[in-house]
Coordinates of C-alpha atoms in Angstrom, one line a residue:
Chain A
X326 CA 96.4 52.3 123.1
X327 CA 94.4 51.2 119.7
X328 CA 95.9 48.7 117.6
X329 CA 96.9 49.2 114.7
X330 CA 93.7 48.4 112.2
X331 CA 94.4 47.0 108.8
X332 CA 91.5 48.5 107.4
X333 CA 93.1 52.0 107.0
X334 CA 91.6 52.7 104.3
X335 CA 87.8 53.7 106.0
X336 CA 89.7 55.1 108.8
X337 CA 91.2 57.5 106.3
X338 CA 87.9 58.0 104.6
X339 CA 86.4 59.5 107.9
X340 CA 89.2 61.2 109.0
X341 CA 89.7 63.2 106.2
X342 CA 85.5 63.8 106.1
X343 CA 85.3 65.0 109.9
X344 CA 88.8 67.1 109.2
X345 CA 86.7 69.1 105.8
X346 CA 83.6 69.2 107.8
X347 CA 85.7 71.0 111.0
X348 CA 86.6 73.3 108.3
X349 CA 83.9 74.3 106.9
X350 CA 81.6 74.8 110.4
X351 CA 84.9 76.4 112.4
X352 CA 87.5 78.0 110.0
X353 CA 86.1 81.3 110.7
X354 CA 86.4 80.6 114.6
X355 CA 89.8 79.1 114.4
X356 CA 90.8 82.1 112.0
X357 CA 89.3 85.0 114.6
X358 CA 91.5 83.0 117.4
X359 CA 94.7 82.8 115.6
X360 CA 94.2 86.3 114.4
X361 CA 93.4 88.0 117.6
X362 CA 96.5 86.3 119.4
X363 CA 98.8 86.9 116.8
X364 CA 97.2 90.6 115.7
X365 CA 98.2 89.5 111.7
X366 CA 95.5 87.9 109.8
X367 CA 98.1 87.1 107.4
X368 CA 100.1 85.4 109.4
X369 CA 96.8 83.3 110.8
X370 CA 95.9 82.4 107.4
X371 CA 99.3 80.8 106.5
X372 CA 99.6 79.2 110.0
X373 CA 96.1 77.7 109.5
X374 CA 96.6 76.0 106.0
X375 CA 99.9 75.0 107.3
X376 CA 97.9 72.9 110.2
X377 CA 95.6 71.7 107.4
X378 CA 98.9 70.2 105.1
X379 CA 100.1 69.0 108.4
X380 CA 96.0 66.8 109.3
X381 CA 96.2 65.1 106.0
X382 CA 99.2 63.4 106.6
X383 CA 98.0 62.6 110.1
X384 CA 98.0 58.9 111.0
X385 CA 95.6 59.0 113.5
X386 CA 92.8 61.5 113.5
X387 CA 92.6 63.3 116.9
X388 CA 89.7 63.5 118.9
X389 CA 88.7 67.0 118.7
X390 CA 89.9 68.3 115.0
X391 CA 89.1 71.9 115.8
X392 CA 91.4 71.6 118.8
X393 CA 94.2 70.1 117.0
X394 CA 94.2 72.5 114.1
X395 CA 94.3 75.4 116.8
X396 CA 97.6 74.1 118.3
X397 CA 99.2 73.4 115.3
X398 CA 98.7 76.5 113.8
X399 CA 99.3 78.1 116.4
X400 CA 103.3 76.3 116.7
X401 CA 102.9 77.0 113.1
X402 CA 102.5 80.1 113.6
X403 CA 105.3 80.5 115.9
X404 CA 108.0 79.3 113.9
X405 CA 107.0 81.5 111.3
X406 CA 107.9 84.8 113.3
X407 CA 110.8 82.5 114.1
X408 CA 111.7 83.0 111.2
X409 CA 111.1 86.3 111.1
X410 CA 113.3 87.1 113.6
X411 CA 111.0 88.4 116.1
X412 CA 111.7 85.0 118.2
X413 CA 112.5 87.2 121.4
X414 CA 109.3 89.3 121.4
X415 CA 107.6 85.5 121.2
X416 CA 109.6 83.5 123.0
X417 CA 107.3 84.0 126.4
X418 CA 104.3 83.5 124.6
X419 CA 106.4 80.0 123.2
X420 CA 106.8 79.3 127.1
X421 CA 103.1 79.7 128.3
X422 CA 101.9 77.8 125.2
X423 CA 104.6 74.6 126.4
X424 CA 102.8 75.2 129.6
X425 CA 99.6 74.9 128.1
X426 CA 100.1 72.4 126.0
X427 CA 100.2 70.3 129.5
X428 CA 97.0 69.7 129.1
X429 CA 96.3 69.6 125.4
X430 CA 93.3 67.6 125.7
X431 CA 90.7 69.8 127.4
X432 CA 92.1 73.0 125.3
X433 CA 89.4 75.5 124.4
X434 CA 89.6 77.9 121.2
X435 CA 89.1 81.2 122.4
X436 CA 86.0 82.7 121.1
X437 CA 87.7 85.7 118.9
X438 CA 85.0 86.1 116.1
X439 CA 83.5 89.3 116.9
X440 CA 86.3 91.2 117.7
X441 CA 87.8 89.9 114.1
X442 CA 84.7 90.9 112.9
X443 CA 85.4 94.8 114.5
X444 CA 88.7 94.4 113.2
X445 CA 88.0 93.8 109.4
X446 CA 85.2 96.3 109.9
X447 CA 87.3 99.1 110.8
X448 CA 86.1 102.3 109.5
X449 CA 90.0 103.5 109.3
X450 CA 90.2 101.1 106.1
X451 CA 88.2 102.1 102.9
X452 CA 84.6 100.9 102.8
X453 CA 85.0 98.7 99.8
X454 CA 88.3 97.5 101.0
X455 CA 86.5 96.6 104.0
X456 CA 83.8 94.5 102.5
X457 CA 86.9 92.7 100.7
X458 CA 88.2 91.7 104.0
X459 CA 85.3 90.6 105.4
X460 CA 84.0 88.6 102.9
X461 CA 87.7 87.1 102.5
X462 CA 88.3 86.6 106.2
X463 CA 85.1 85.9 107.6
X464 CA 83.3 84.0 104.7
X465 CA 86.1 82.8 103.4
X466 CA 85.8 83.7 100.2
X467 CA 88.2 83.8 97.4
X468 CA 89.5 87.2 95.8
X469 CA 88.1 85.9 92.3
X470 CA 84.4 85.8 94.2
X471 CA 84.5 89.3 95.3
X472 CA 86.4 90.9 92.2
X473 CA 82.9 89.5 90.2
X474 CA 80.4 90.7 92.7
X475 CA 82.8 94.1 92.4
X476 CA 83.2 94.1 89.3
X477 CA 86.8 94.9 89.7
X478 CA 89.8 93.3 88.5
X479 CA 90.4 90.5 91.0
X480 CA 94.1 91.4 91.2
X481 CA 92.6 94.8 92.2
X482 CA 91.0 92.8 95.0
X483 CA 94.1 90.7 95.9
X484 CA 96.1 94.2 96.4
X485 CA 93.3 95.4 98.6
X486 CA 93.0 92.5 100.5
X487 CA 96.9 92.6 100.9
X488 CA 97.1 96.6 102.0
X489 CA 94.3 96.3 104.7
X490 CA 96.0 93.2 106.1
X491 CA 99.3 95.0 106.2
X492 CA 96.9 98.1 107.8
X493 CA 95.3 96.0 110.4
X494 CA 98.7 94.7 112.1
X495 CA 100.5 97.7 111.3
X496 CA 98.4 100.3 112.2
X497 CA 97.5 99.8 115.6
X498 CA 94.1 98.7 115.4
X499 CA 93.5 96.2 117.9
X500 CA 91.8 92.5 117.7
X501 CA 89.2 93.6 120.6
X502 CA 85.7 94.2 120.9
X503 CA 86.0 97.9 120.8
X504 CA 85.2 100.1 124.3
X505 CA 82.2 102.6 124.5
X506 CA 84.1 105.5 123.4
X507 CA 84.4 103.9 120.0
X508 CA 81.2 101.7 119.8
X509 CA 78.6 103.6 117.7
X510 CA 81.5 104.3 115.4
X511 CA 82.8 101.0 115.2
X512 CA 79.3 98.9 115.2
X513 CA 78.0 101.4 112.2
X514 CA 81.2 100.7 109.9
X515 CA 80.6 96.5 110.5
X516 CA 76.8 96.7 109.7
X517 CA 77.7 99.2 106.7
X518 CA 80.0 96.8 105.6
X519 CA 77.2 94.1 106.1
X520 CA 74.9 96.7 103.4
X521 CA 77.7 97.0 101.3
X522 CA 77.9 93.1 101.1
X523 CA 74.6 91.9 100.4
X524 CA 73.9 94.6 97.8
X525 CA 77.0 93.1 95.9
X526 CA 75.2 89.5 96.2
X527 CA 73.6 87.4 94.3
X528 CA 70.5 84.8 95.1
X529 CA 70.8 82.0 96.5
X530 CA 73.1 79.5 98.1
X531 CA 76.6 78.7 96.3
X532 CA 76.9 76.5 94.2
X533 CA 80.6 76.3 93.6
X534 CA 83.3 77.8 95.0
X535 CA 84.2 79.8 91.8
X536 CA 80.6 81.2 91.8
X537 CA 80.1 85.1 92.9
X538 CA 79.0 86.4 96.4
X539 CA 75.7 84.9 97.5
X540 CA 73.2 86.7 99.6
X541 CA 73.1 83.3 101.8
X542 CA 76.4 84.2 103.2
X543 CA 76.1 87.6 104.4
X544 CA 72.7 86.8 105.9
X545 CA 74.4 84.0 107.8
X546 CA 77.4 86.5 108.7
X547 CA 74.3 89.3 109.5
X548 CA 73.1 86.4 111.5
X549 CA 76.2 85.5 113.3
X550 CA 77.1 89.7 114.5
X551 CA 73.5 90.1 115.7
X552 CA 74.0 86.7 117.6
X553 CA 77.1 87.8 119.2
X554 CA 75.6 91.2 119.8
X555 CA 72.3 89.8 121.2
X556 CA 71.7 93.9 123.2
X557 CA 72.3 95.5 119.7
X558 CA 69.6 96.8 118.5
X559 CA 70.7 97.8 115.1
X560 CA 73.0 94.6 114.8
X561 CA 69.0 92.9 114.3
X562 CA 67.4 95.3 112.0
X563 CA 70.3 94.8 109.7
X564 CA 69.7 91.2 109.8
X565 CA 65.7 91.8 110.0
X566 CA 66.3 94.2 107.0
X567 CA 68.3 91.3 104.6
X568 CA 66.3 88.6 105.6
X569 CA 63.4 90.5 104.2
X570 CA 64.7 91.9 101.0
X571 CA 66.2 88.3 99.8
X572 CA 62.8 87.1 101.1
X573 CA 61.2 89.5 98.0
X574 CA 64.1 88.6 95.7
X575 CA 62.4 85.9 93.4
X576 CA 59.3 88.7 92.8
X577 CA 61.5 91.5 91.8
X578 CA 61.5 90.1 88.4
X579 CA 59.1 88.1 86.4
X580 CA 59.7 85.5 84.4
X581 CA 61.4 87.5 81.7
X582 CA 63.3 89.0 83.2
X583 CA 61.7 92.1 83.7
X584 CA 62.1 94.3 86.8
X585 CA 58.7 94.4 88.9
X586 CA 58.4 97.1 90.9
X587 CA 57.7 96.5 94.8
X588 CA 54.0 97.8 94.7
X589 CA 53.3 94.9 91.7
X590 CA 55.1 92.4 93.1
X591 CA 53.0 89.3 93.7
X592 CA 53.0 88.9 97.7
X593 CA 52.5 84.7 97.1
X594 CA 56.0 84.8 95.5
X595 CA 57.7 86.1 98.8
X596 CA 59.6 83.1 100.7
X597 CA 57.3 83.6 103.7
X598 CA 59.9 81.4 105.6
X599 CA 62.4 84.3 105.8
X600 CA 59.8 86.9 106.2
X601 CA 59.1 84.8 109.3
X602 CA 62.7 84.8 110.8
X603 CA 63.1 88.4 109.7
X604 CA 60.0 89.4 111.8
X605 CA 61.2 87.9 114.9
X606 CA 64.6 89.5 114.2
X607 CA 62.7 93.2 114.0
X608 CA 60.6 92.2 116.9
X609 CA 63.6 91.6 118.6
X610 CA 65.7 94.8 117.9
X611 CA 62.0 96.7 119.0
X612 CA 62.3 95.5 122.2
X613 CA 65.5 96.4 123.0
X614 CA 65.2 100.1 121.5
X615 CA 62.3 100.7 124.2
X616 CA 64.5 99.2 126.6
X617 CA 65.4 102.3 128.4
X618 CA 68.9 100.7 129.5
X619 CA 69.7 100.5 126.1
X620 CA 73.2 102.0 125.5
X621 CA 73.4 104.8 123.7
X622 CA 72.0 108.0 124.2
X623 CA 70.6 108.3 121.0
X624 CA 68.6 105.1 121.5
X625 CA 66.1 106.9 122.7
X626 CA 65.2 107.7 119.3
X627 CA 64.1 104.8 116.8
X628 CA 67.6 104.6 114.4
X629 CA 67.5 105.2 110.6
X630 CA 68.3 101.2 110.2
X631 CA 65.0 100.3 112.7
X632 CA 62.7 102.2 110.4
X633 CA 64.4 100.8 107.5
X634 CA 63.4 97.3 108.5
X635 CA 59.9 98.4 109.9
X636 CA 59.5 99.5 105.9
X637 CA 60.7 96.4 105.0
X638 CA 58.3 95.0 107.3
X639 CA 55.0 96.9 106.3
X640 CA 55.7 95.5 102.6
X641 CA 56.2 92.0 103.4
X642 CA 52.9 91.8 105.6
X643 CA 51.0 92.6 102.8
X644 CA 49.2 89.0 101.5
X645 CA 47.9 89.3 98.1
X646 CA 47.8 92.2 95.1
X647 CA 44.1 92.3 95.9
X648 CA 45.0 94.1 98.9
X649 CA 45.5 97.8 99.0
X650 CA 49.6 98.4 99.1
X651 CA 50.2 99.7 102.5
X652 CA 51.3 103.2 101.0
X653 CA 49.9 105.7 104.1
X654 CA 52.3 103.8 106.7
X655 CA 55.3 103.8 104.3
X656 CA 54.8 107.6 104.2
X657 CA 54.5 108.0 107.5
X658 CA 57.5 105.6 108.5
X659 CA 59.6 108.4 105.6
X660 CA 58.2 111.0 107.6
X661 CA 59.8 109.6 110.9
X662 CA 63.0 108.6 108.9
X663 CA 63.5 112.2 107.3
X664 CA 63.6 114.1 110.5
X665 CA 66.7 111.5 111.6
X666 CA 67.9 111.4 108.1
X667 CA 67.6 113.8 106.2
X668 CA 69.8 112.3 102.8
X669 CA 68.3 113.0 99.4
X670 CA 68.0 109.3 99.0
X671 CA 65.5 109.2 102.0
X672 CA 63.2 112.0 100.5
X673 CA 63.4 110.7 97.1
X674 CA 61.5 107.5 98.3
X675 CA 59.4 109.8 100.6
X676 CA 58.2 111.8 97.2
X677 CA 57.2 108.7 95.7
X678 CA 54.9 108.2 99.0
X679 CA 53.9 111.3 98.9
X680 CA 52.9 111.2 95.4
X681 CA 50.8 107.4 96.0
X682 CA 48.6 109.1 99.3
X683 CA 48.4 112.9 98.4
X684 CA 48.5 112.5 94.5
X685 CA 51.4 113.3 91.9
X686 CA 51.4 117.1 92.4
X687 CA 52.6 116.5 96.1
X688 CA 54.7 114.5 95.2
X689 CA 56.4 116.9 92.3
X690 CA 56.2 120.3 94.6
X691 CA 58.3 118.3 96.9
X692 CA 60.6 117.0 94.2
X693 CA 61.4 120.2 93.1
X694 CA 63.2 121.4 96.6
X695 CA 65.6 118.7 96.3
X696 CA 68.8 120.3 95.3
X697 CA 68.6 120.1 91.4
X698 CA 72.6 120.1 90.9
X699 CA 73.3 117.1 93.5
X700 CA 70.4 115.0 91.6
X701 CA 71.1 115.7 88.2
X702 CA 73.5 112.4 88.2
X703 CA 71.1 110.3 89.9
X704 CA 69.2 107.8 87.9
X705 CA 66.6 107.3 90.2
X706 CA 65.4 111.1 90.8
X707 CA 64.9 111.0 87.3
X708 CA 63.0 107.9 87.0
X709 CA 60.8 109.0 90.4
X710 CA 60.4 112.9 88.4
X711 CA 59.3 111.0 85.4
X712 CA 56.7 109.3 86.6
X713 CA 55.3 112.4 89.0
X714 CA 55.5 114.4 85.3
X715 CA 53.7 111.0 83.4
X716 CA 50.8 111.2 85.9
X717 CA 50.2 115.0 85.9
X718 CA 49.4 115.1 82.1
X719 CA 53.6 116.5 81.5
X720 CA 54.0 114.0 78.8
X721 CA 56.6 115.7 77.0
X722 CA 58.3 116.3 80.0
X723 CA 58.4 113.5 81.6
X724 CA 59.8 111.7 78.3
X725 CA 62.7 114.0 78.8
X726 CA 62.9 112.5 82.0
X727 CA 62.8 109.1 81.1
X728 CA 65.5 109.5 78.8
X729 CA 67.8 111.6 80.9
X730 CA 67.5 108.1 83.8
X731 CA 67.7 105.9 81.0
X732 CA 71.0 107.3 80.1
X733 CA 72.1 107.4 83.9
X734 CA 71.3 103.4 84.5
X735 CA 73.8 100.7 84.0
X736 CA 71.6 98.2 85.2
X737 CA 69.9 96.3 82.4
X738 CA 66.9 95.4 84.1
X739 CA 66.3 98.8 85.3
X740 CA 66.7 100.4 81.9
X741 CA 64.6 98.2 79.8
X742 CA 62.0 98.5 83.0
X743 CA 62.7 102.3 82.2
X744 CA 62.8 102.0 78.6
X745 CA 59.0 100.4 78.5
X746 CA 57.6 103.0 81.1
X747 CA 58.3 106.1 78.4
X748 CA 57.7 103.7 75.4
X749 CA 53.9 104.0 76.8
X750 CA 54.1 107.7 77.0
X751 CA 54.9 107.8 73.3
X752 CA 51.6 106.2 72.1
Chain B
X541 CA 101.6 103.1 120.1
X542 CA 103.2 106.1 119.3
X543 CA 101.5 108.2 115.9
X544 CA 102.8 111.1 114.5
X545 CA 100.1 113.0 113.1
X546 CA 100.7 115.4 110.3
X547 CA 98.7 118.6 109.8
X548 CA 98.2 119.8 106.4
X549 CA 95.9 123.0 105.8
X550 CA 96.2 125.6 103.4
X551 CA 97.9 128.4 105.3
X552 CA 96.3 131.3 103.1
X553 CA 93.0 130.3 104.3
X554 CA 94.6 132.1 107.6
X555 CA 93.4 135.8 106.7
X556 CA 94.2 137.7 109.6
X557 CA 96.2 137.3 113.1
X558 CA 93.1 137.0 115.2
X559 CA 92.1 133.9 112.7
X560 CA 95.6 132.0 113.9
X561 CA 95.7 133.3 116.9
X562 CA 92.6 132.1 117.2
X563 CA 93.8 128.7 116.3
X564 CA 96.7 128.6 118.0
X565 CA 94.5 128.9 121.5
X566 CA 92.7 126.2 120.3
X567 CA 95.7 124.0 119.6
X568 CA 97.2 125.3 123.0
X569 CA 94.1 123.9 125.0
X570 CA 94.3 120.6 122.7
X571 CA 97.7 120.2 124.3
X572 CA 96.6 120.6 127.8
X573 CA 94.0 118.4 127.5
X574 CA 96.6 115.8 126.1
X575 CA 98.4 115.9 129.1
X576 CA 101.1 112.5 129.0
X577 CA 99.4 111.3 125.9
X578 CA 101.7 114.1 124.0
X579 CA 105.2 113.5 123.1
X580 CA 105.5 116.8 121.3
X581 CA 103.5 119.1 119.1
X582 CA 105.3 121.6 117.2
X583 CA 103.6 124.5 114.7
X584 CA 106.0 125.1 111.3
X585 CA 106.7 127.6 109.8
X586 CA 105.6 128.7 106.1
X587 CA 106.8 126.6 103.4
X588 CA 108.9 129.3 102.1
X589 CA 111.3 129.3 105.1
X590 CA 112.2 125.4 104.2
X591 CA 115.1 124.6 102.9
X592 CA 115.3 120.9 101.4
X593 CA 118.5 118.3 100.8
X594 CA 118.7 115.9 98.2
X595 CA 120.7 113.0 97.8
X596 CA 121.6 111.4 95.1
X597 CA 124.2 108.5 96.1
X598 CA 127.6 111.1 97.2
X599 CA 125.8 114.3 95.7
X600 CA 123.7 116.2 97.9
X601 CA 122.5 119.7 96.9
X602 CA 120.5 121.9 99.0
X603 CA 116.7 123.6 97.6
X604 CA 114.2 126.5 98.6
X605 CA 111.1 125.1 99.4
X606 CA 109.4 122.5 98.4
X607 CA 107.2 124.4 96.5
X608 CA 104.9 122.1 95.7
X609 CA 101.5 123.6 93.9
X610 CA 99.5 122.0 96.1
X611 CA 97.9 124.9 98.2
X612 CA 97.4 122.1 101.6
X613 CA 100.6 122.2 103.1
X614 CA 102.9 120.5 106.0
X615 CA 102.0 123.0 108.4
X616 CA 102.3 121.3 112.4
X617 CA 102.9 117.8 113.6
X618 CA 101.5 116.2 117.0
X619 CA 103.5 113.2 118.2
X620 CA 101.0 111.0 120.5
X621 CA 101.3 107.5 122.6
X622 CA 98.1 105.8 122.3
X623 CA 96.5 102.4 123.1
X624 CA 95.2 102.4 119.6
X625 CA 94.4 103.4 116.3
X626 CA 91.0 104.8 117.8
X627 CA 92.1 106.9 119.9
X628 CA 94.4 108.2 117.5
X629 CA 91.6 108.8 115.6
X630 CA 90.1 110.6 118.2
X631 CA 92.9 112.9 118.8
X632 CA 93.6 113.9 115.4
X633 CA 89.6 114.8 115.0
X634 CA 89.9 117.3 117.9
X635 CA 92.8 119.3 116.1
X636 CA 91.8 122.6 115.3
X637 CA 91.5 123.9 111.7
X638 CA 90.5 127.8 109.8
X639 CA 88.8 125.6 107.1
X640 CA 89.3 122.7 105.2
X641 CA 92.5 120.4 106.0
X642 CA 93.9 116.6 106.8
X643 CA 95.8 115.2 109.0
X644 CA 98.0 112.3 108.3
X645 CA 97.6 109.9 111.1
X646 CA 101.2 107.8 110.9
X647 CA 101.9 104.8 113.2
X648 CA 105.7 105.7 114.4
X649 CA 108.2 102.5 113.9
X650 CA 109.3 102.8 117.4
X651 CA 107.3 101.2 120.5
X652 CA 106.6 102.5 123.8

């Protein structure tokens, strides 16, 4: 047994630094365990700050923090539904913890994340609602963070956060990795919610805890599903696909401000670094769609998100502006993605390939059979029909068109990028 | 877990008696295919063959209807034990429809 140390002071010091730096590497983990064995992510949460009050009035700092904070939240965690009266339901679960705490010194925290993951991502609870827990639970964000990167009220955000909670343990959705019946389902709504996530973001790493949503931490979370699904093809283009569009994120806008669009942006800006670790992700998720044991049946075909991330891809290996923009296999990666896909969205960037390797006339004749009544709200068929109209001589026209997607964009970097396009019409 | 799930169409979409019956073969193959999973499944009746109690603390009065304007009404509940909200999902997807519709998937208080 140590003696007792006068010098308690230091001793404090480093406890209370290894107990902050547990939480920041393994809250998530510890969070996923209590979660799944409790199947209320409320209930984990409170359970795991009570642990927390509980370490900092430790004397002695245990040996393994993460191991300590799992047991105690999880008695924690059991006296609260103590108190809820739901001791009986418990009480055997009470008995094989006593039994496990026998040996409290090799305990191991049972590697929940993923199916937390599936949980928050369930695609029974409403898409933003569903970004809001994940951010929340997983990242550990606060509901001030994501009410900025929502722009919603961050009460709104709180009462979200609180309904799905009360969803996911009431509900009957359950704190596994879900079975093949369910998987294509399930995986799409967590890598949507991944989407959802980063487009909300902002650059960068954080640098406060009040601060909004930044893309660091979804990449990292990106990072984490496709490292817990290492088989999942689409679980790595996702990541493959963020990776490269923060790698572009410093070009998209010069140094007033002004948006750049991808064709101008300056290749030596690009963080080559990520464009490195996104290409090994997109390598990665190739392989295993040509693996012919891969899963699904539809893996046979290359999925919307793989192309998505191969277009990502042909971009980012461009090197300079000198070089021609890679326009012909952007078309032809649209073409492929159009016969899987066939939204609006995905032809209306396949017109404005179309119009770059077959000329502006191709480009508008394929305009014109989108469905004039679904696009009439939609800034960017405007911008797209403007500039098809600007390049065919269609001045007048296309100024109409400029001002009908000026009108339609919030975005203030898109409209004054808008704004300047038709300004040069009117000379 | 037990779910009732709670059928709501609009009944005048139903234009003729081979549409329902139509419908109502489906449903009946639905149930078969349930097998244990079903606790009960019941078609209702139209909404103007309801008659509705309110209370109000010792008063209680007695109504027609509801007639509520919506045109999507109450119109057949499924009561199912599942493992999970999946496959609750799942069954309420295969329920047949004439058109448009929702069904209200509901967790049931009771367990097992």
């Amino acid at each position: 047994m140590k003696a007792k140390t006068p010098e308690v002071a230091p001793q404090a010091g480093m406890m209370t630094s290894s107990l902050a730096d547990t939480l920041n590497r393994r809250r998530f983990e510890l969070l996923a365990a209590l979660s799944a064995r409790f199947r209320d992510i409320d209930l984990a949460e409170e359970a795991l700050s009570e642990a927390c009050l509980r370490a900092v009035s430790q004397p002695q700092p245990p040996s393994d923090w993460a191991a300590w904070l799992y047991r105690t939240a999880v008695h924690a965690a059991i006296d609260q539904l103590r108190r809820r009266q739901h001791a009986r339901r418990h009480a055997e679960q009470e008995q094989q913890l006593r039994a496990e705490s026998a040996d409290m010194a090799d305990s191991t925290i049972p590697d929940r994340r993923l199916a937390l993951i599936f949980a928050c991502g369930h695609p029974a609870i409403d898409a933003t609602s569903r970004a809001a827990l994940m951010l929340s639970v997983v990242c550990g964000l606060t509901a001030a963070q994501i009410a900025t990167a929502f722009l919603i009220p961050a009460s709104t955000i709180a009462q979200r956060l609180t309904r799905a909670k009360r969803k996911l343990s009431g509900a009957g959705i359950i704190f596994e990795i879900p079975g093949q019946k369910f998987w294509p389902e399930r995986l799409n709504a967590v890598l949507s919610t991944l989407e959802v996530a980063y487009i909300r973001s902002t650059p960068g790493v954080p640098a406060s805890e009040a601060g909004p949503i930044h893309a660091n931490q979804i990449i990292e979370l990106a990072d984490l599903v496709s490292t817990l699904l290492p088989e999942e093809s689409d679980a790595h283009a996702v990541s493959a696909t963020l990776n490269f569009s923060e790698a572009r994120r410093r070009a998209k806008a010069d140094c007033h401000g002004n948006m750049v669009p991808l064709d101008q942006q300056a290749p030596e800006d690009w963080d080559q670094g990520l464009i490195a670790v996104a290409r090994r992700k997109l390598e990665r998720a190739e392989r295993i769609s040509r693996t012919p044991a891969a899963k699904a049946p539809t893996a046979r075909h290359p999925s919307p998100r793989l192309i998505k991330a191969q277009l990502q891809r042909c971009w980012c290996e461009r090197l300079s502006l000198h070089a021609p923009a890679p326009w012909e296999a952007v078309l032809q990666l649209y073409d492929q993605l159009v016969a899987i896909e066939d939204s609006p969205f995905t032809r209306l960037n396949r017109a404005v390939a179309l119009g770059e390797v077959e000329g502006a006339a191709a480009a508008l004749s394929e305009l014109n059979q989108l469905s004039a009544d679904r696009m009439s709200q939609f800034a960017p068929y405007h911008a797209v029909h403007a500039a098809m109209l600007a390049k065919t001589g269609e001045t007048s026209q296309a100024i109409a068109a400029y001002d009908r997607a000026i009108t339609l964009t919030e975005d203030q970097t898109e409209r004054s990028f808008l704004e300047k396009q038709r300004s040069e019409l009117d000379r | 877990m037990k779910y009732a799930l709670l059928i709501h169409e609009d009944h005048a979409a139903y234009q003729s008696e081979n549409d329902l019956h139509a419908v109502m073969e489906q449903h009946a193959r639905l149930v078969e295919s349930l097998g244990d999973t079903l606790l009960a499944a019941e078609g209702l009746r139209d909404q103007s063959t309801t008659t509705t109690l309110r209370r109000d603390g010792d008063t209680v009065d007695f109504h027609d209807g509801p007639f509520a304007e919506a045109r999507e009404q109450l119109g057949g509940i499924y009561i199912i034990e599942v493992e999970s909200l999946d496959e609750a999902m799942d069954v309420a997807r295969q329920i047949p429809m004439i058109s448009k519709g929702a069904v209200e998937i509901r967790p049931c208080e009771s367990e097992g």
